[in-house]
Coordinates of C-alpha atoms and ligand atoms in Angstrom, one line a residue:
X1 CA 221.8 -128.4 13.4
X2 CA 218.2 -129.2 14.0
X3 CA 216.2 -131.3 16.5
X4 CA 214.4 -134.6 16.5
X5 CA 211.7 -133.3 18.8
X6 CA 210.3 -129.7 18.8
X7 CA 207.8 -128.7 21.5
X8 CA 205.8 -125.6 20.4
X9 CA 203.8 -123.8 23.1
X10 CA 202.7 -120.3 23.7
X11 CA 204.9 -120.1 26.8
X12 CA 208.3 -121.3 27.6
X13 CA 208.5 -123.4 30.8
X14 CA 210.8 -120.7 32.3
X15 CA 210.1 -117.0 33.1
X16 CA 212.6 -114.2 32.6
X17 CA 213.5 -112.4 35.8
X18 CA 215.2 -109.0 35.6
X19 CA 217.9 -108.5 38.3
X20 CA 218.4 -105.1 40.0
X21 CA 221.8 -104.8 38.3
X22 CA 220.2 -104.8 34.8
X23 CA 221.0 -108.4 33.9
X24 CA 218.4 -111.1 33.7
X25 CA 218.1 -114.8 34.6
X26 CA 215.6 -117.6 34.0
X27 CA 213.4 -119.0 36.7
X28 CA 211.6 -122.3 36.0
X29 CA 207.8 -121.8 36.0
X30 CA 206.9 -125.1 37.8
X31 CA 204.0 -127.0 36.3
X32 CA 202.8 -130.4 35.3
X33 CA 203.7 -129.9 31.7
X34 CA 207.4 -129.4 32.1
X35 CA 207.7 -132.5 34.2
X36 CA 205.6 -134.4 31.7
X37 CA 207.6 -133.4 28.7
X38 CA 211.1 -133.2 30.2
X39 CA 212.0 -137.0 29.9
X40 CA 210.7 -137.1 26.3
X41 CA 212.8 -134.0 25.4
X42 CA 215.9 -135.4 27.0
X43 CA 215.7 -138.7 25.2
X44 CA 214.9 -137.2 21.8
X45 CA 217.3 -134.3 21.5
X46 CA 214.5 -131.9 21.9
X47 CA 213.9 -128.2 22.0
X48 CA 211.1 -126.2 23.5
X49 CA 210.0 -123.0 21.7
X50 CA 207.7 -120.4 23.3
X51 CA 207.4 -116.9 24.6
X52 CA 209.1 -116.1 27.9
X53 CA 206.8 -113.2 28.7
X54 CA 207.7 -109.5 28.2
X55 CA 208.4 -107.7 25.0
X56 CA 212.2 -107.9 24.8
X57 CA 213.2 -108.4 21.2
X58 CA 216.7 -109.9 20.9
X59 CA 216.5 -113.1 22.8
X60 CA 219.0 -115.9 22.2
X61 CA 218.4 -119.6 22.5
X62 CA 219.7 -121.0 25.8
X63 CA 220.0 -124.1 27.9
X64 CA 218.2 -124.5 31.2
X65 CA 218.9 -127.4 33.4
X66 CA 220.2 -129.3 30.3
X67 CA 217.1 -128.6 28.2
X68 CA 217.3 -126.5 25.0
X69 CA 215.0 -123.4 25.0
X70 CA 214.2 -121.3 22.0
X71 CA 212.6 -118.1 23.1
X72 CA 210.1 -116.4 20.8
X73 CA 209.6 -112.7 21.0
X74 CA 206.2 -111.0 21.1
X75 CA 205.6 -107.3 20.4
X76 CA 203.2 -105.3 22.6
X77 CA 200.6 -105.4 19.8
X78 CA 200.9 -109.1 19.5
X79 CA 200.4 -109.6 23.2
X80 CA 197.3 -107.5 23.0
X81 CA 195.9 -109.1 19.9
X82 CA 197.0 -112.7 20.0
X83 CA 197.4 -113.4 23.7
X84 CA 195.1 -111.1 25.7
X85 CA 192.7 -110.7 22.8
X86 CA 192.0 -113.7 20.6
X87 CA 193.4 -116.4 23.0
X88 CA 192.1 -115.1 26.3
X89 CA 189.2 -112.8 25.2
X90 CA 187.7 -115.0 22.4
X91 CA 188.8 -118.7 22.7
X92 CA 189.1 -119.1 26.4
X93 CA 185.5 -118.1 27.2
X94 CA 184.1 -119.8 24.1
X95 CA 185.8 -123.1 24.9
X96 CA 184.7 -122.9 28.6
X97 CA 180.9 -122.9 28.0
X98 CA 180.6 -119.1 27.6
X99 CA 181.2 -118.6 31.4
X100 CA 182.1 -115.1 30.2
X101 CA 181.0 -113.6 26.9
X102 CA 183.6 -114.1 24.1
X103 CA 184.4 -111.1 22.0
X104 CA 185.0 -111.4 18.3
X105 CA 187.3 -108.8 16.8
X106 CA 188.8 -109.1 13.3
X107 CA 192.1 -107.4 14.4
X108 CA 192.5 -110.0 17.2
X109 CA 192.1 -112.8 14.6
X110 CA 194.7 -111.2 12.3
X111 CA 197.1 -111.1 15.1
X112 CA 196.4 -114.7 16.0
X113 CA 197.1 -115.8 12.5
X114 CA 200.3 -113.7 12.3
X115 CA 201.7 -115.2 15.5
X116 CA 200.8 -118.7 14.6
X117 CA 202.5 -118.2 11.2
X118 CA 205.7 -117.0 12.9
X119 CA 205.7 -119.9 15.4
X120 CA 205.1 -122.4 12.5
X121 CA 207.9 -120.9 10.4
X122 CA 210.3 -121.1 13.3
X123 CA 209.4 -124.7 14.1
X124 CA 209.9 -125.6 10.4
X125 CA 213.5 -124.2 10.8
X126 CA 214.3 -126.0 14.0
X127 CA 213.0 -129.5 13.0
X128 CA 215.2 -132.2 11.5
X129 CA 214.0 -134.3 8.6
X130 CA 211.2 -136.5 9.8
X131 CA 211.2 -135.0 13.3
X132 CA 208.3 -135.0 15.8
X133 CA 206.7 -131.6 16.5
X134 CA 204.3 -131.5 19.5
X135 CA 202.1 -128.3 19.5
X136 CA 200.3 -127.3 22.6
X137 CA 197.1 -125.6 23.4
X138 CA 194.5 -123.1 22.2
X139 CA 196.9 -120.3 21.4
X140 CA 198.6 -122.4 18.7
X141 CA 195.7 -124.1 16.8
X142 CA 196.8 -123.0 13.4
X143 CA 200.4 -124.1 13.7
X144 CA 199.8 -127.8 12.7
X145 CA 198.4 -126.9 9.2
X146 CA 200.8 -124.0 8.6
X147 CA 203.7 -126.2 9.6
X148 CA 202.6 -129.1 7.4
X149 CA 202.5 -126.8 4.4
X150 CA 206.1 -125.9 5.1
X151 CA 207.3 -129.3 6.1
X152 CA 205.2 -132.3 4.9
X153 CA 207.9 -134.6 6.2
X154 CA 207.2 -133.9 9.8
X155 CA 205.1 -136.0 12.2
X156 CA 202.9 -133.4 14.0
X157 CA 201.0 -133.8 17.2
X158 CA 198.6 -131.3 18.8
X159 CA 197.3 -131.4 22.4
X160 CA 194.5 -129.2 23.8
X161 CA 194.7 -128.6 27.5
X162 CA 191.3 -126.9 27.8
X163 CA 187.8 -128.3 26.9
X164 CA 186.8 -128.5 23.2
X165 CA 183.2 -127.2 23.1
X166 CA 180.2 -128.7 21.5
X167 CA 179.2 -127.7 18.0
X168 CA 176.4 -125.5 19.2
X169 CA 179.0 -123.2 20.9
X170 CA 182.0 -123.6 18.6
X171 CA 180.0 -122.5 15.5
X172 CA 179.7 -119.0 16.9
X173 CA 183.3 -118.5 16.0
X174 CA 183.5 -116.5 12.7
X175 CA 186.8 -118.3 11.9
X176 CA 185.5 -121.8 12.8
X177 CA 186.5 -123.5 9.6
X178 CA 190.1 -122.0 9.7
X179 CA 190.6 -123.3 13.2
X180 CA 189.3 -126.8 12.3
X181 CA 191.6 -126.9 9.3
X182 CA 194.5 -125.6 11.3
X183 CA 194.1 -128.5 13.7
X184 CA 193.7 -131.0 10.9
X185 CA 197.3 -130.3 10.0
X186 CA 198.2 -132.6 12.9
X187 CA 198.5 -136.4 12.7
X188 CA 197.0 -136.7 16.2
X189 CA 194.8 -134.2 17.9
X190 CA 194.7 -135.0 21.6
X191 CA 192.0 -133.8 24.1
X192 CA 191.5 -134.2 27.8
X193 CA 188.2 -136.1 27.5
X194 CA 186.5 -138.3 24.9
X195 CA 183.7 -135.8 24.7
X196 CA 186.1 -133.1 23.3
X197 CA 187.4 -135.5 20.7
X198 CA 183.9 -136.4 19.7
X199 CA 182.9 -132.8 19.4
X200 CA 185.9 -132.1 17.2
X201 CA 185.2 -135.1 14.8
X202 CA 181.5 -134.1 14.5
X203 CA 182.4 -130.5 13.6
X204 CA 185.0 -131.7 11.1
X205 CA 182.3 -133.8 9.4
X206 CA 179.7 -131.1 9.5
X207 CA 181.7 -128.0 8.8
X208 CA 184.6 -129.2 6.7
X209 CA 182.9 -132.1 5.1
X210 CA 185.6 -134.7 5.5
X211 CA 184.8 -138.4 5.9
X212 CA 185.1 -139.6 9.5
X213 CA 184.8 -143.0 11.2
X214 CA 184.9 -143.2 15.0
X215 CA 188.0 -141.3 16.0
X216 CA 189.5 -141.1 12.5
X217 CA 189.2 -138.3 9.9
X218 CA 190.0 -139.2 6.3
X219 CA 191.4 -136.3 4.2
X220 CA 191.1 -136.2 0.4
X221 CA 194.9 -136.5 0.0
X222 CA 194.9 -139.9 1.7
X223 CA 196.2 -138.7 5.0
X224 CA 194.4 -139.7 8.2
X225 CA 194.0 -137.6 11.4
X226 CA 193.2 -139.3 14.7
X227 CA 191.3 -137.4 17.5
X228 CA 191.4 -139.1 20.9
X229 CA 191.4 -138.4 24.6
X230 CA 194.6 -138.4 26.7
X231 CA 193.6 -137.2 30.2
X232 CA 196.6 -135.3 31.6
X233 CA 198.0 -136.0 35.1
X234 CA 200.7 -135.0 37.6
X235 CA 204.0 -136.4 38.8
X236 CA 202.2 -138.3 41.6
X237 CA 205.3 -139.7 43.2
X238 CA 207.1 -136.4 43.4
X239 CA 204.1 -134.7 45.1
X240 CA 203.8 -137.6 47.5
X241 CA 207.4 -137.4 48.4
X242 CA 207.2 -133.6 48.8
X243 CA 204.2 -134.0 51.1
X244 CA 206.1 -136.5 53.3
X245 CA 209.2 -134.4 53.7
X246 CA 210.0 -133.2 57.2
X247 CA 210.0 -129.5 56.0
X248 CA 206.5 -129.8 54.5
X249 CA 205.2 -131.7 57.5
X250 CA 206.5 -129.0 59.8
X251 CA 205.1 -126.2 57.7
X252 CA 201.6 -127.9 57.5
X253 CA 201.6 -127.9 61.3
X254 CA 202.6 -124.3 61.4
X255 CA 199.8 -123.3 59.0
X256 CA 197.2 -125.0 61.2
X257 CA 198.5 -123.2 64.3
X258 CA 198.7 -119.9 62.5
X259 CA 195.0 -120.3 61.6
X260 CA 194.2 -120.9 65.3
X261 CA 193.9 -124.7 65.3
X262 CA 190.4 -124.8 63.9
X263 CA 188.7 -128.2 63.7
X264 CA 188.5 -128.1 60.0
X265 CA 190.3 -126.2 57.2
X266 CA 188.7 -125.8 53.8
X267 CA 191.0 -124.9 51.0
X268 CA 190.7 -123.5 47.5
X269 CA 193.7 -123.0 45.1
X270 CA 193.1 -121.6 41.7
X271 CA 194.3 -119.1 39.3
X272 CA 192.0 -116.1 39.7
X273 CA 189.9 -117.0 36.7
X274 CA 186.2 -116.8 36.2
X275 CA 186.0 -120.4 35.1
X276 CA 187.1 -121.6 38.5
X277 CA 183.9 -120.8 40.4
X278 CA 185.6 -119.1 43.3
X279 CA 182.7 -116.7 43.9
X280 CA 180.0 -119.3 44.1
X281 CA 181.9 -121.6 46.4
X282 CA 182.7 -118.8 48.9
X283 CA 179.0 -117.8 48.9
X284 CA 178.0 -121.4 49.6
X285 CA 180.5 -121.5 52.4
X286 CA 179.3 -118.2 53.9
X287 CA 175.7 -119.5 53.9
X288 CA 176.7 -122.5 55.9
X289 CA 178.2 -120.1 58.5
X290 CA 175.0 -118.0 58.3
X291 CA 172.9 -121.2 58.9
X292 CA 175.0 -121.9 61.9
X293 CA 176.1 -125.4 60.8
X294 CA 179.5 -124.4 62.2
X295 CA 181.2 -121.1 63.1
X296 CA 184.5 -119.4 62.6
X297 CA 185.9 -121.0 65.7
X298 CA 185.3 -124.4 64.1
X299 CA 186.4 -123.8 60.6
X300 CA 188.2 -121.5 58.2
X301 CA 188.3 -121.3 54.4
X302 CA 191.7 -120.6 53.0
X303 CA 191.4 -119.4 49.4
X304 CA 194.6 -119.0 47.4
X305 CA 193.9 -117.0 44.2
X306 CA 196.9 -116.9 42.0
X307 CA 197.2 -113.6 40.0
X308 CA 196.4 -114.3 36.3
X309 CA 195.9 -112.4 33.1
X310 CA 195.8 -109.1 35.0
X311 CA 195.8 -107.0 31.8
X312 CA 192.5 -108.5 30.7
X313 CA 189.4 -106.4 31.7
X314 CA 187.3 -109.4 32.7
X315 CA 189.9 -110.5 35.1
X316 CA 190.2 -107.1 36.7
X317 CA 186.5 -107.1 37.3
X318 CA 186.6 -110.6 38.8
X319 CA 189.3 -109.5 41.2
X320 CA 187.2 -106.6 42.4
X321 CA 184.1 -108.7 42.8
X322 CA 186.0 -111.4 44.7
X323 CA 187.7 -108.8 47.0
X324 CA 184.3 -107.3 47.8
X325 CA 182.7 -110.7 48.5
X326 CA 185.5 -111.8 50.8
X327 CA 185.3 -108.4 52.6
X328 CA 181.6 -108.8 53.1
X329 CA 181.8 -112.4 54.3
X330 CA 184.5 -111.5 56.8
X331 CA 182.6 -108.4 57.9
X332 CA 179.4 -110.5 58.5
X333 CA 180.9 -113.6 60.1
X334 CA 184.5 -112.9 61.3
X335 CA 185.6 -112.4 64.9
X336 CA 188.8 -110.8 66.1
X337 CA 191.7 -113.0 65.0
X338 CA 189.1 -115.4 63.3
X339 CA 188.3 -114.5 59.7
X340 CA 185.8 -116.6 57.9
X341 CA 187.9 -116.6 54.8
X342 CA 191.7 -116.3 54.8
X343 CA 192.2 -114.9 51.3
X344 CA 195.6 -114.8 49.6
X345 CA 196.0 -113.1 46.3
X346 CA 199.5 -114.5 45.6
X347 CA 201.5 -117.4 44.2
X348 CA 203.6 -119.7 46.3
X349 CA 206.4 -122.2 45.9
X350 CA 205.5 -125.8 45.4
X351 CA 206.6 -126.7 48.9
X352 CA 204.0 -124.3 50.4
X353 CA 201.3 -125.7 48.1
X354 CA 202.1 -129.2 49.3
X355 CA 202.0 -127.9 53.0
X356 CA 198.6 -126.3 52.3
X357 CA 197.3 -129.5 50.8
X358 CA 198.4 -131.4 53.8
X359 CA 197.0 -129.0 56.3
X360 CA 193.6 -128.9 54.6
X361 CA 190.7 -131.2 55.6
X362 CA 188.4 -130.3 52.8
X363 CA 189.8 -129.4 49.3
X364 CA 187.2 -127.4 47.3
X365 CA 187.5 -127.5 43.5
X366 CA 184.4 -126.1 41.9
X367 CA 185.1 -124.8 38.3
X368 CA 182.2 -124.2 36.0
X369 CA 184.3 -125.9 33.3
X370 CA 187.9 -127.1 33.4
X371 CA 189.9 -129.2 31.0
X372 CA 191.3 -131.4 33.8
X373 CA 192.2 -129.5 37.0
X374 CA 195.6 -130.6 38.3
X375 CA 195.0 -129.1 41.8
X376 CA 192.4 -131.8 42.5
X377 CA 195.0 -134.5 41.6
X378 CA 197.8 -132.9 43.5
X379 CA 195.6 -132.8 46.7
X380 CA 195.0 -136.5 46.4
X381 CA 198.7 -137.2 45.7
X382 CA 199.6 -135.4 48.9
X383 CA 197.1 -137.3 51.2
X384 CA 199.3 -140.3 51.9
X385 CA 197.5 -140.5 55.2
X386 CA 194.4 -141.5 53.2
X387 CA 192.4 -138.7 54.9
X388 CA 191.1 -135.4 53.6
X389 CA 187.9 -134.8 51.6
X390 CA 187.7 -133.6 48.0
X391 CA 184.7 -131.6 46.9
X392 CA 184.9 -131.6 43.1
X393 CA 182.9 -130.0 40.3
X394 CA 181.3 -132.5 37.8
X395 CA 182.4 -130.1 35.1
X396 CA 186.2 -130.5 35.8
X397 CA 187.8 -133.2 33.6
X398 CA 189.2 -134.7 36.7
X399 CA 185.7 -135.7 37.8
X400 CA 185.8 -138.5 35.2
X401 CA 188.5 -140.2 37.1
X402 CA 188.0 -139.1 40.7
X403 CA 184.6 -140.6 41.1
X404 CA 184.9 -140.9 44.9
X405 CA 185.0 -137.2 45.5
X406 CA 182.0 -135.3 46.7
X407 CA 180.8 -134.4 43.2
X408 CA 178.9 -131.1 42.8
X409 CA 177.2 -128.9 40.3
X410 CA 178.8 -125.5 40.9
X411 CA 175.7 -123.7 39.6
X412 CA 173.6 -125.4 42.4
X413 CA 174.4 -123.4 45.6
X414 CA 172.3 -125.6 47.8
X415 CA 173.9 -128.8 46.4
X416 CA 177.3 -127.3 47.1
X417 CA 176.3 -126.4 50.6
X418 CA 175.2 -130.0 51.3
X419 CA 178.4 -131.4 49.8
X420 CA 180.6 -129.0 51.8
X421 CA 178.7 -129.9 55.0
X422 CA 178.9 -133.7 54.3
X423 CA 182.6 -133.4 53.7
X424 CA 183.0 -131.4 56.9
X425 CA 181.1 -134.0 58.9
X426 CA 182.5 -137.2 57.3
X427 CA 184.2 -139.6 59.7
X428 CA 187.6 -141.0 59.1
X429 CA 186.3 -144.3 57.8
X430 CA 184.3 -142.6 55.1
X431 CA 187.2 -140.3 54.2
X432 CA 189.7 -143.2 53.9
X433 CA 187.3 -145.3 51.8
X434 CA 187.1 -142.5 49.3
X435 CA 190.7 -141.2 49.4
X436 CA 192.2 -144.7 49.0
X437 CA 190.3 -145.3 45.8
X438 CA 191.2 -141.9 44.4
X439 CA 194.9 -142.4 45.3
X440 CA 194.9 -145.6 43.4
X441 CA 193.7 -143.8 40.3
X442 CA 196.2 -140.9 40.5
X443 CA 199.0 -143.4 41.2
X444 CA 198.4 -145.6 38.3
X445 CA 197.7 -142.8 35.9
X446 CA 200.5 -140.3 36.4
X447 CA 202.0 -137.8 34.0
X448 CA 204.5 -140.3 32.6
X449 CA 201.7 -142.6 31.6
X450 CA 200.1 -139.6 29.9
X451 CA 203.1 -138.6 27.9
X452 CA 203.9 -142.2 27.0
X453 CA 200.4 -143.0 25.7
X454 CA 200.3 -139.7 23.7
X455 CA 203.7 -140.3 22.1
X456 CA 203.0 -143.9 21.1
X457 CA 199.6 -143.0 19.6
X458 CA 201.3 -140.1 17.7
X459 CA 203.8 -142.4 16.1
X460 CA 201.2 -145.1 15.3
X461 CA 199.0 -142.9 13.1
X462 CA 199.7 -143.9 9.5
X463 CA 200.8 -141.2 7.1
X464 CA 199.4 -140.6 3.6
X465 CA 201.4 -143.6 2.4
X466 CA 200.2 -145.9 5.2
X467 CA 203.6 -145.6 7.0
X468 CA 204.1 -145.2 10.8
X469 CA 207.2 -143.8 12.4
X470 CA 209.6 -145.3 14.9
X471 CA 208.3 -144.6 18.4
X472 CA 209.9 -141.7 20.3
X473 CA 212.5 -142.9 22.8
X474 CA 212.0 -142.4 26.5
X475 CA 214.4 -142.8 29.3
Ligands
LIG1 C1 195.2 -125.6 32.3 C2 193.7 -126.1 32.2 C3 194.4 -128.4 32.9 C4 198.9 -122.9 40.9 N1 199.2 -121.9 41.7 C5 200.5 -122.1 42.0 C6 200.9 -123.2 41.4 N2 199.9 -123.7 40.7 C7 199.9 -124.9 39.8 C8 199.1 -126.0 40.4 C9 198.8 -126.8 39.2 C10 198.7 -125.7 38.1 O1 199.4 -124.6 38.6 C11 197.3 -125.3 37.7 O2 196.8 -126.3 36.9 P1 195.2 -126.5 36.8 O3 195.0 -127.8 36.1 O4 194.6 -126.5 38.2 O5 194.6 -125.2 36.0 P2 195.0 -124.3 34.8 O6 196.1 -123.3 35.2 O7 193.7 -123.6 34.4 O8 195.5 -125.3 33.6 C12 193.4 -127.2 33.1 C13 195.9 -127.9 32.8 O9 196.0 -126.8 31.9 C14 196.8 -129.0 32.4 O10 196.5 -129.5 31.1 O11 194.3 -129.3 33.9 O12 192.1 -127.7 33.0 O13 192.8 -125.0 32.4 O14 199.8 -127.7 38.9 O15 199.8 -126.6 41.4 N3 202.2 -123.7 41.5 C15 203.0 -123.0 42.3 N4 202.7 -121.9 43.0 C16 201.4 -121.4 42.9 O16 201.1 -120.4 43.5 N5 204.3 -123.5 42.4

């Protein structure tokens, strides 16, 4: 038996947790993507294939909360070459404006190809005749073409969650043509922003030589590929309801009181990643304290840095640098019981995140480059009181939609200082004016709207015979 919908992602939406008694269970890894895809999966007899983390080899398909999961194994060498190496040491920095220096290693590429081949072969086995296969993100860019070679009957979609870089950067990649051709195996290549789609089409024209017109690529075999933007979003209603719950309301109060009831709380929530601009934002904040615009009795900066990719050297270095900076700022500006920065290197349940969003007066999101940034949208969704300020980098995809935030260039420390100070000083009328407009945007464009528009665009792309397929069902 096969499936009418196959989701292919590097990771499964659940993590394997080993119990003390030697058995293991599955814990959902909460995130926007699962919520987005769940209704489509349920309505279409779908399966999700991906790696659950770890190196265990004999994993069996299983059901989690009524959803079919197909775990893919990874060996230690594959994790090193495909995941930590080519995906996170080459593509991640290359696609994020070279915030770190990408490394190009031929063994990493070989491992990337091998893992993509294995995922494509497995998807080909799981998919029913004429099924939809939706491939996700930068770790899987060769799957569309490999899969099409095995199964030309399938309708294949690809979605990139991170930015797609301009030609000037992308062409550094020694395997640039293979990656472009890999993506062209899809009927629809989805990006966060129109700029990413335009970069892709331009590269296809220049590097592969196919004919293009606007967002369409015309292949020699008569097939067309569409490249378009589908900005991802969150389950706005769910976050809003969570924020309104009595437990979260009480916890938000508790957080404020534990922090000593400062006048204002600044908040940053990010994976500890060098693209997120944590270092620069903390420096800007420390300078505001140094310039005596306010002091540690007035305000505190809570920075949650969620552990991420800890085996990759660049991330270990970032952690050390951030630790040192936080130590120095607290040493310079803190008082007993009043740190300047309350720094938490940990991950938290969603309820705690919602309570932090509710407790924070100024949310600070300052990546150097970010596909979208869901944290910014989650903060807005939680501010049903129409208060709270958002300081947002121009270089996050979310800045295209959240125009009423205090938009900043994260490379400009003085500009960030001014924005942080303005947000700190803003009166309720100003805050409400901005927040109301942003809430309207996040409400009308939620994750369901995202999934729906992607799916209907995928089924509308004509195949080599000019045919489209019946739209995927949704509940
Ligand atoms: C990539 C792209 C794009 C974080 N810490 C905890 C936690 N989170 C949740 C947040 C949010 C998600 O993780 C992070 O999403 P972001 O969008 O902020 O950033 P990336 O992880 O870099 O995501 C990005 C995204 O894909 C989707 O396409 O927007 O540009 O880089 O939902 O709330 N959740 C819980 N505990 C934590 O400690 N429960």
